[in-house]
XYZ file of C-alpha atoms in Angstrom:
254
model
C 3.741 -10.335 9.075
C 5.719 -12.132 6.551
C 7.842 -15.905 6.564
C 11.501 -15.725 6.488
C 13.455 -17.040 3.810
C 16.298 -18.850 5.234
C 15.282 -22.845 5.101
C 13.264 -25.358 3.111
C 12.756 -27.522 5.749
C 8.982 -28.169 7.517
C 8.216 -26.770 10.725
C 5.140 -26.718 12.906
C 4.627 -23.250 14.204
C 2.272 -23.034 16.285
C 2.725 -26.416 17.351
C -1.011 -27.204 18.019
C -3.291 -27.179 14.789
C -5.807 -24.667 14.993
C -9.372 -25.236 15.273
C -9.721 -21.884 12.986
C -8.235 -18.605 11.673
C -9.039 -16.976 14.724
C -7.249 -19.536 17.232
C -4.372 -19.248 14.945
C -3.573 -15.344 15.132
C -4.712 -15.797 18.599
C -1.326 -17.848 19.057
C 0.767 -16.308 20.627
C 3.942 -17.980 18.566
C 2.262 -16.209 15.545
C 4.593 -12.926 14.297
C 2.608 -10.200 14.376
C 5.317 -7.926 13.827
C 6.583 -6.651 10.228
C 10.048 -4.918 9.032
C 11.314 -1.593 10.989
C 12.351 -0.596 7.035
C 8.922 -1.317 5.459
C 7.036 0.356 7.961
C 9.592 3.516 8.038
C 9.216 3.597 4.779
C 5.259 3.732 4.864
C 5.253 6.086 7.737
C 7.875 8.764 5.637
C 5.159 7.768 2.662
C 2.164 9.072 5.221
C 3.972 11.643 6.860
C 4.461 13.588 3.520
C 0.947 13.025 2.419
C -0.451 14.214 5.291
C 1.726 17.516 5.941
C 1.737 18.944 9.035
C -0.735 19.039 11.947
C -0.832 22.878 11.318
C -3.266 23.315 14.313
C -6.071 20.330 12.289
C -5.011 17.087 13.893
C -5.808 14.280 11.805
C -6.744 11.246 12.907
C -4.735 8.036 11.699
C -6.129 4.064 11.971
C -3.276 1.553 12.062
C -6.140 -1.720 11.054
C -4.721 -4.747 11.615
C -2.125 -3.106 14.082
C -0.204 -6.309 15.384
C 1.755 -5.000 17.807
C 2.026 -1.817 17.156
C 5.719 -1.514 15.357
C 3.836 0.446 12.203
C 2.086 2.744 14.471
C 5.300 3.195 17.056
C 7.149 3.689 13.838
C 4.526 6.415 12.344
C 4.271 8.380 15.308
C 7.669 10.343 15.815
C 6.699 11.484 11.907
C 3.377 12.455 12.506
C 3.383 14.984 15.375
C 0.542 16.379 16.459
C -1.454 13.936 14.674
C -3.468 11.278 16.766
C -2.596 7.339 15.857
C -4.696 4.417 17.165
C -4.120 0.653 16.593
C -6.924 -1.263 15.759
C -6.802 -4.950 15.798
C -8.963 -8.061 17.035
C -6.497 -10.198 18.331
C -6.616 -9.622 22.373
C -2.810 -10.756 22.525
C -1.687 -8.310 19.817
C -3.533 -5.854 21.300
C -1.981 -6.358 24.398
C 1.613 -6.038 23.110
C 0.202 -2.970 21.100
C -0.523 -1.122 24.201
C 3.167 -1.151 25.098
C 4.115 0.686 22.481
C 1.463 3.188 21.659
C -1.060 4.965 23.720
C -4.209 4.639 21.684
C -5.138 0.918 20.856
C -8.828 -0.650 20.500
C -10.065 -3.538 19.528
C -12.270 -3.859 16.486
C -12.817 -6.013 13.119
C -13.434 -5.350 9.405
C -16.017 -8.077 8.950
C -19.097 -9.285 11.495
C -20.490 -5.739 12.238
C -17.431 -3.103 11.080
C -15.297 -1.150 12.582
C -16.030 0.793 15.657
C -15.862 4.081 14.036
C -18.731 6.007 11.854
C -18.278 7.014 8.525
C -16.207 9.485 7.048
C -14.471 9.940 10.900
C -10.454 8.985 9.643
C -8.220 10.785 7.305
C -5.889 8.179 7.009
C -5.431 4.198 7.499
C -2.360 2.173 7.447
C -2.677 -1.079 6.427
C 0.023 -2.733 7.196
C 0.431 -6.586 5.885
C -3.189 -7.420 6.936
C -4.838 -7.394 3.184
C -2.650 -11.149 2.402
C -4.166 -12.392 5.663
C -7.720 -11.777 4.864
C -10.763 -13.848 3.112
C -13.010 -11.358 2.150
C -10.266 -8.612 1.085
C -13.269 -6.999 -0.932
C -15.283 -6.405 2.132
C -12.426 -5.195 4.181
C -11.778 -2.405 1.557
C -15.187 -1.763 1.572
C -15.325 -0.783 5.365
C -11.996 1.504 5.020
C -13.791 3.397 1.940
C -16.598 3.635 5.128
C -14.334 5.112 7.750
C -12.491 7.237 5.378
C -12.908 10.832 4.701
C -13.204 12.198 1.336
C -10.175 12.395 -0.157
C -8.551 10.531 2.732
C -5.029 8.464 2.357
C -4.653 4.100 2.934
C -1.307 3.717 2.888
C -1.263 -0.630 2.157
C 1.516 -2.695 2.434
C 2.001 -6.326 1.616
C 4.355 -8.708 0.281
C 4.964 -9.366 -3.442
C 3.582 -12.276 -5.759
C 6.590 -10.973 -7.976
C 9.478 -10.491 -5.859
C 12.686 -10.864 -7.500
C 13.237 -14.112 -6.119
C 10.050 -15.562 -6.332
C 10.535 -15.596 -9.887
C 13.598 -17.552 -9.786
C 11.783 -19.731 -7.331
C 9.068 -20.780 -10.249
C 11.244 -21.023 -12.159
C 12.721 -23.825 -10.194
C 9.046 -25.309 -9.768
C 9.765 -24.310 -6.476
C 6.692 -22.574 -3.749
C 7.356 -18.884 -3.981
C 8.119 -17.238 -0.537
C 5.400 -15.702 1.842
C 2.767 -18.360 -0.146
C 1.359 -20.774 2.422
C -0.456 -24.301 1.682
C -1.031 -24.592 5.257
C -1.439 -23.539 8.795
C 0.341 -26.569 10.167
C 3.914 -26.423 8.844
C 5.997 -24.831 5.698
C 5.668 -27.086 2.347
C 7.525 -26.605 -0.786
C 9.071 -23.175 -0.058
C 11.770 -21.393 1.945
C 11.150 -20.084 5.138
C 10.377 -21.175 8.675
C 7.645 -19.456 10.073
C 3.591 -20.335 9.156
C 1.896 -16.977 9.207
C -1.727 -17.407 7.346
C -0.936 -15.732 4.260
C -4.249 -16.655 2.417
C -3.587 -14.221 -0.829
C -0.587 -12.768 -2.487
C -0.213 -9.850 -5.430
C 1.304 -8.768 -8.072
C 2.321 -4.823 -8.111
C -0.241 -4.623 -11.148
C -3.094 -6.488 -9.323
C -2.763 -4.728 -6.105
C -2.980 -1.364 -8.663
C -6.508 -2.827 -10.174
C -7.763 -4.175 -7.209
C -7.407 -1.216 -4.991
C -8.504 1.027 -8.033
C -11.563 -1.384 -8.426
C -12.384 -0.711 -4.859
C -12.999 3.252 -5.151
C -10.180 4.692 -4.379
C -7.313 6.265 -6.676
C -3.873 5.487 -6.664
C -1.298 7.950 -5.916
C 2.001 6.130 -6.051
C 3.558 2.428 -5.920
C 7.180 1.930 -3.868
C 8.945 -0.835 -2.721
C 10.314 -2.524 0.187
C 12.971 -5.035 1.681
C 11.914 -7.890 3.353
C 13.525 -8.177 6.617
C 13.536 -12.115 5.793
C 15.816 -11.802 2.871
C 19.177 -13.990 4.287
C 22.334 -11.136 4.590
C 24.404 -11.889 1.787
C 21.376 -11.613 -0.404
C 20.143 -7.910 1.427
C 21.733 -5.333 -1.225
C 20.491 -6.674 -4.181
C 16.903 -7.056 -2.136
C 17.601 -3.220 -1.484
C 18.331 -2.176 -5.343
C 15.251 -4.150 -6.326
C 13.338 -1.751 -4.146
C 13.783 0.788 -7.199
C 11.765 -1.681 -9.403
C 8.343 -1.776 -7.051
C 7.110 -4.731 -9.318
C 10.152 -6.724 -8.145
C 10.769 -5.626 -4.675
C 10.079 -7.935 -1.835
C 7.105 -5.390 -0.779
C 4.659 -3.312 -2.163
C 3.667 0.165 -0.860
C 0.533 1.480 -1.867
C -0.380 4.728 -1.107
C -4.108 5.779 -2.563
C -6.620 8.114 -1.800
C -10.466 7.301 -1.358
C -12.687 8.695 -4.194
């Protein structure tokens, strides 16, 4: 869920102000969709952490599902494994539902998750975290729902990109930062998609590790956003997690 790169211009998407966060992700002009690569990436990432079903399905949370690409995406590598969206959003939930079989509705602040503790073995969290005021809290309630031992594979777009460097630089707004819900100011990009909070590889690393669980490995992404001519040197940053248009976490509660 992530702006695309491709003007400087400003746009009004949605074209109504919201009232609040909610009516905004409620809009249905708002992309709740991310990358096919990212999230193939971050499903191979899951797949080999969680081996095979081997007779012990395990049971996988896509939070902050959208509509449903990361979980459509995981679920040809996970067989035998059971993967449900979660989401609040009643529109992304609906689009969810076309492409998986297992979606509910559900929130990580204002009473939890509807799920008891220790019930998952593994959570995707798919560009939800740079959405989110409380990010402490949310991480809190995953640590909840998560087994001991069990994997949150997170995803979400870098402070540090390559370019975004080159963009300060330039005193110019580094892509996927917002400074409003009304229109695009000061950056690239045409598409207003909340982003309240953006990280660095090594503050995702602290953060996450801060929040009880241990890290297991960093890996970058593209960013489907990245204009064409501009795509294979996106790609070789991808070797470099702290300069790759994404971040892929993958860490294990403690």
């Amino acid at each position: 869920m992530t702006p695309a790169p491709t003007t400087t211009t400003t746009t009004t998407t949605p074209a109504s102000p919201p009232r609040d966060l909610r009516d905004f992700y409620e809009n249905p002009a708002v992309p709740v969709a991310s990358g096919t690569p990212r999230s193939l990436r971050q499903a191979r990432m899951l797949a080999r952490a969680l081996g095979p079903a081997a007779g012990r399905p395990r049971t996988v949370l896509d939070i902050g599902c959208g509509d449903g690409t990361a979980a459509a995406t995981a679920a040809p590598l996970l067989p035998g494994h059971r993967v449900i969206g979660v989401d609040w959003s009643q529109d992304a939930l609906r689009r969810a539902r076309t492409r998986i079989p297992y979606a509910v509705r559900g929130e990580l602040t204002d009473g939890g998750l509807p799920f008891g503790a220790e019930s998952a073995d593994a959570v995707l969290f798919s560009e939800v975290i740079e959405h989110l005021v409380d990010p402490d809290a949310a991480l809190d309630e995953i640590r909840r729902i998560l087994r001991p031992g069990g994997h949150l594979m997170l995803s979400t777009p870098n402070l540090a990109a390559w370019y975004n460097r080159a963009l300060l630089l330039a005193g110019v707004q580094p892509v996927f930062s917002e400074v409003s819900l009304r229109g695009i100011h000061g950056r690239p990009g045409k598409e207003v998609v909340g982003h309240l909070r953006l990280y660095t590889a090594r503050a995702l690393r602290e953060f996450v590790a801060a929040s009880g669980f241990t890290v297991v490995r960093l890996e970058g992404a593209p960013f489907h956003g990245v204009p064409r001519p501009l795509r294979p040197l996106d790609r070789l940053a991808c070797a470099r997690p702290p300069l790759a248009s994404i971040l892929l976490l993958h860490a294990r509660r403690t």
